Amino acid sequence: MQKKTFFPPSELIINEDGSVFHLHVRPEMLADKVILVGDPGRVDLVASHFDTKECDIQSREFHTITGIYQGKRITVVSTGIGCDNIDIVMNELDALANIDFETREEKDTLRQLELVRIGTCGGLQPYTPAGTFICSEISIGFDGLLNFYEGRNTVCDLPLERALLNHLGWTGNLCAPAPYAVHAHPELAERIAGDDMVRGITVACGGFFGPQGRRLRIPLADPHQNEKIESFEYQGKRITNYEMESSALAGLSLLLGHKATTVCMVIANRVKQEADTGYKSQIDDLIRVVLERI
């Protein structure tokens, strides 16, 4: 019989109340269906549709509510901004599901979570104006996070990565990111996207300004980056939008054995150079769609 891996306190930090370190959530509080949002305030908006609520926990930018929506038990968690926070949230959610907090050993049976991120994004095509709902069938990470994990190549679309590197002219450029491309879980993406969302490739960036081709007072290393990204095409698919979390969610979920996809509402179109700052009332429409389909 193979000896189980023991996760010491330095690797899996458990608070005195039995909750996981950053989220402050205990294992029994986690539902199998999970909605992730960036803004802690958006957790209350999602949970306002719940019929009942079991718990409401806040710690730093991480706000968690578990409740029942039309017979479905759902946990909604805020992640804050960026793939680095997704690394924290995904590893801690998986620990809650698949590590015994008493023995600090992996459980015998995998508990598979179903995760949908609801976010906002910048549209990169003429057909993705402000207000468009986009489902990320493929996410490309410019953040580098997945490159720190074993098995990265087994879950990534390596031909797509090479094609994009060549298109951007980043091959051999030691200062450029090492992008990774990950597909969303096909069944979950199909169910959530339905027949009323744009589907495409999403680029997750390591920042909001320079990494997304925005210039304020610092000149960009490649002023033509966005033009190159907008013109890229792979097997009939184009890069539809920029955001900052989808790649880490897709990649870590695949490595950990979970289902995940990301859906976003476009609030700025980079091609038309327009933005809608009054989007918050519309995001509730996307929330309702996800709650129905998750």
Short mmCIF file of C-alpha atoms in Angstrom, two decimals, residues 83-281:
data_model
loop_
_atom_site.label_atom_id
_atom_site.label_comp_id
_atom_site.label_asym_id
_atom_site.label_seq_id
_atom_site.Cartn_x
_atom_site.Cartn_y
_atom_site.Cartn_z
CA CYS A 83 -3.60 35.19 -11.34
CA ASP A 84 -1.49 35.28 -8.17
CA ASN A 85 -4.71 35.43 -6.14
CA ILE A 86 -6.22 32.61 -8.21
CA ASP A 87 -3.20 30.52 -7.16
CA ILE A 88 -4.18 31.08 -3.52
CA VAL A 89 -7.89 30.52 -3.99
CA MET A 90 -7.64 27.41 -6.20
CA ASN A 91 -5.09 25.66 -4.00
CA GLU A 92 -7.06 26.42 -0.84
CA LEU A 93 -10.40 25.37 -2.36
CA ASP A 94 -8.84 22.12 -3.51
CA ALA A 95 -7.32 21.57 -0.07
CA LEU A 96 -10.75 22.05 1.51
CA ALA A 97 -12.18 19.46 -0.88
CA ASN A 98 -9.40 16.89 -1.10
CA ILE A 99 -7.16 17.05 1.97
CA ASP A 100 -8.20 15.69 5.36
CA PHE A 101 -7.53 18.58 7.77
CA GLU A 102 -7.26 16.19 10.71
CA THR A 103 -4.60 13.86 9.27
CA ARG A 104 -3.11 16.37 6.77
CA GLU A 105 -3.22 13.64 4.10
CA GLU A 106 -4.89 13.49 0.71
CA LYS A 107 -8.33 11.90 0.75
CA ASP A 108 -8.85 8.53 -0.96
CA THR A 109 -11.49 9.80 -3.38
CA LEU A 110 -11.21 12.95 -5.49
CA ARG A 111 -13.97 15.49 -4.91
CA GLN A 112 -14.38 17.33 -8.21
CA LEU A 113 -15.44 20.96 -8.03
CA GLU A 114 -17.28 22.84 -10.77
CA LEU A 115 -15.97 26.41 -10.97
CA VAL A 116 -17.22 29.35 -13.03
CA ARG A 117 -15.52 32.72 -12.89
CA ILE A 118 -17.74 35.73 -13.58
CA GLY A 119 -15.72 38.80 -14.49
CA THR A 120 -15.28 41.86 -16.65
CA CYS A 121 -12.92 42.25 -19.57
CA GLY A 122 -11.72 44.32 -22.50
CA GLY A 123 -12.97 43.32 -25.94
CA LEU A 124 -10.36 42.91 -28.69
CA GLN A 125 -12.53 42.41 -31.77
CA PRO A 126 -15.09 44.62 -33.55
CA TYR A 127 -17.75 42.00 -32.72
CA THR A 128 -17.10 42.24 -28.94
CA PRO A 129 -18.45 45.71 -28.04
CA ALA A 130 -19.23 46.80 -24.48
CA GLY A 131 -22.01 44.66 -23.02
CA THR A 132 -20.98 41.45 -24.84
CA PHE A 133 -20.87 38.22 -22.81
CA ILE A 134 -17.79 36.12 -23.65
CA CYS A 135 -17.07 32.52 -22.63
CA SER A 136 -13.37 31.66 -22.61
CA GLU A 137 -13.06 28.36 -24.49
CA ILE A 138 -9.27 28.80 -24.36
CA SER A 139 -7.25 30.98 -22.00
CA ILE A 140 -3.70 32.13 -22.65
CA GLY A 141 -1.67 33.19 -19.63
CA PHE A 142 0.87 35.97 -19.97
CA ASP A 143 1.43 35.76 -16.20
CA GLY A 144 3.71 32.68 -16.11
CA LEU A 145 2.01 31.10 -13.09
CA LEU A 146 1.41 27.64 -14.51
CA ASN A 147 5.07 27.32 -15.50
CA PHE A 148 5.90 26.72 -11.82
CA TYR A 149 3.87 23.47 -11.72
CA GLU A 150 4.82 19.97 -12.87
CA GLY A 151 2.54 18.69 -15.60
CA ARG A 152 2.13 22.08 -17.20
CA ASN A 153 2.81 20.70 -20.69
CA THR A 154 0.28 17.89 -20.27
CA VAL A 155 -2.64 20.30 -19.84
CA CYS A 156 -1.54 23.01 -22.29
CA ASP A 157 -2.10 23.43 -26.03
CA LEU A 158 1.55 23.50 -27.10
CA PRO A 159 0.96 24.06 -30.86
CA LEU A 160 -1.19 27.11 -30.03
CA GLU A 161 1.54 28.45 -27.76
CA ARG A 162 4.17 28.08 -30.50
CA ALA A 163 1.92 29.71 -33.09
CA LEU A 164 1.29 32.71 -30.83
CA LEU A 165 4.97 33.10 -29.93
CA ASN A 166 5.87 33.17 -33.62
CA HIS A 167 3.07 35.61 -34.42
CA LEU A 168 4.09 38.03 -31.65
CA GLY A 169 7.80 37.72 -32.44
CA TRP A 170 8.57 36.61 -28.89
CA THR A 171 10.55 33.47 -29.81
CA GLY A 172 14.04 33.85 -28.38
CA ASN A 173 13.14 37.10 -26.56
CA LEU A 174 14.25 36.51 -22.97
CA CYS A 175 12.36 39.62 -21.81
CA ALA A 176 9.01 38.39 -23.17
CA PRO A 177 6.55 36.24 -21.16
CA ALA A 178 6.36 32.48 -21.66
CA PRO A 179 2.64 32.14 -22.49
CA TYR A 180 0.66 29.01 -21.64
CA ALA A 181 -2.60 28.07 -23.38
CA VAL A 182 -5.28 26.04 -21.59
CA HIS A 183 -8.72 24.86 -22.73
CA ALA A 184 -11.73 25.26 -20.46
CA HIS A 185 -13.61 22.11 -19.47
CA PRO A 186 -15.62 21.45 -22.68
CA GLU A 187 -18.89 20.28 -21.12
CA LEU A 188 -18.98 23.09 -18.57
CA ALA A 189 -18.07 25.76 -21.14
CA GLU A 190 -20.76 24.44 -23.50
CA ARG A 191 -23.39 24.47 -20.76
CA ILE A 192 -22.54 27.93 -19.45
CA ALA A 193 -22.07 29.60 -22.86
CA GLY A 194 -25.27 28.18 -24.30
CA ASP A 195 -26.23 29.73 -27.62
CA ASP A 196 -26.13 33.37 -26.53
CA MET A 197 -22.47 34.05 -25.65
CA VAL A 198 -19.47 34.81 -27.86
CA ARG A 199 -16.85 32.07 -27.57
CA GLY A 200 -13.18 32.60 -28.13
CA ILE A 201 -9.63 32.84 -26.83
CA THR A 202 -8.98 34.99 -23.77
CA VAL A 203 -5.59 36.43 -22.81
CA ALA A 204 -4.99 36.76 -19.08
CA CYS A 205 -2.44 39.48 -18.38
CA GLY A 206 -0.13 40.11 -15.44
CA GLY A 207 -1.24 43.73 -15.19
CA PHE A 208 -3.91 46.20 -16.26
CA PHE A 209 -1.85 48.85 -18.02
CA GLY A 210 1.36 47.96 -19.89
CA PRO A 211 0.65 44.21 -20.14
CA GLN A 212 -2.68 45.00 -21.80
CA GLY A 213 -1.12 47.55 -24.17
CA ARG A 214 -2.29 50.62 -22.23
CA ARG A 215 0.15 53.52 -22.23
CA LEU A 216 0.03 56.33 -19.71
CA ARG A 217 3.39 57.92 -18.81
CA ILE A 218 5.64 54.90 -19.43
CA PRO A 219 6.21 53.96 -23.10
CA LEU A 220 5.39 50.36 -24.08
CA ALA A 221 8.07 47.83 -24.99
CA ASP A 222 5.98 46.88 -28.04
CA PRO A 223 3.52 49.61 -29.08
CA HIS A 224 2.05 47.20 -31.66
CA GLN A 225 1.31 44.34 -29.25
CA ASN A 226 -2.46 44.77 -29.33
CA GLU A 227 -2.55 44.93 -33.13
CA LYS A 228 -0.68 41.63 -33.28
CA ILE A 229 -2.97 40.02 -30.72
CA GLU A 230 -6.11 41.23 -32.50
CA SER A 231 -4.89 39.80 -35.83
CA PHE A 232 -3.89 36.39 -34.44
CA GLU A 233 -6.00 33.44 -35.64
CA TYR A 234 -5.64 29.76 -34.75
CA GLN A 235 -7.84 27.01 -36.20
CA GLY A 236 -10.54 29.55 -36.97
CA LYS A 237 -10.49 31.09 -33.47
CA ARG A 238 -9.47 34.64 -32.59
CA ILE A 239 -8.41 36.30 -29.36
CA THR A 240 -11.61 37.96 -28.19
CA ASN A 241 -10.69 39.64 -24.91
CA TYR A 242 -8.20 40.61 -22.21
CA GLU A 243 -8.70 39.92 -18.51
CA MET A 244 -6.46 38.87 -15.61
CA GLU A 245 -7.50 35.52 -14.08
CA SER A 246 -8.89 32.96 -16.54
CA SER A 247 -5.63 31.18 -17.45
CA ALA A 248 -4.63 30.34 -13.88
CA LEU A 249 -8.16 29.10 -13.14
CA ALA A 250 -8.24 26.87 -16.22
CA GLY A 251 -4.71 25.52 -15.76
CA LEU A 252 -4.82 24.81 -12.03
CA SER A 253 -8.28 23.26 -12.33
CA LEU A 254 -7.05 20.81 -14.96
CA LEU A 255 -3.98 19.90 -12.92
CA LEU A 256 -6.12 19.37 -9.81
CA GLY A 257 -8.92 17.44 -11.57
CA HIS A 258 -11.68 20.07 -11.42
CA LYS A 259 -13.99 21.57 -14.06
CA ALA A 260 -13.65 25.29 -14.80
CA THR A 261 -14.50 28.02 -17.25
CA THR A 262 -14.61 31.82 -17.29
CA VAL A 263 -17.36 34.13 -18.55
CA CYS A 264 -16.91 37.88 -18.75
CA MET A 265 -18.86 40.95 -19.72
CA VAL A 266 -17.00 43.38 -21.96
CA ILE A 267 -16.81 46.82 -20.34
CA ALA A 268 -14.23 48.34 -22.73
CA ASN A 269 -13.55 47.71 -26.41
CA ARG A 270 -9.90 48.31 -27.20
CA VAL A 271 -10.44 48.44 -30.98
CA LYS A 272 -13.09 51.16 -30.75
CA GLN A 273 -11.34 52.78 -27.74
CA GLU A 274 -14.61 52.96 -25.83
CA ALA A 275 -15.52 52.06 -22.26
CA ASP A 276 -18.70 51.70 -20.23
CA THR A 277 -18.18 52.65 -16.59
CA GLY A 278 -21.86 52.10 -15.79
CA TYR A 279 -21.69 48.35 -16.31
CA LYS A 280 -22.45 47.27 -12.73
CA SER A 281 -26.21 47.10 -13.26
#
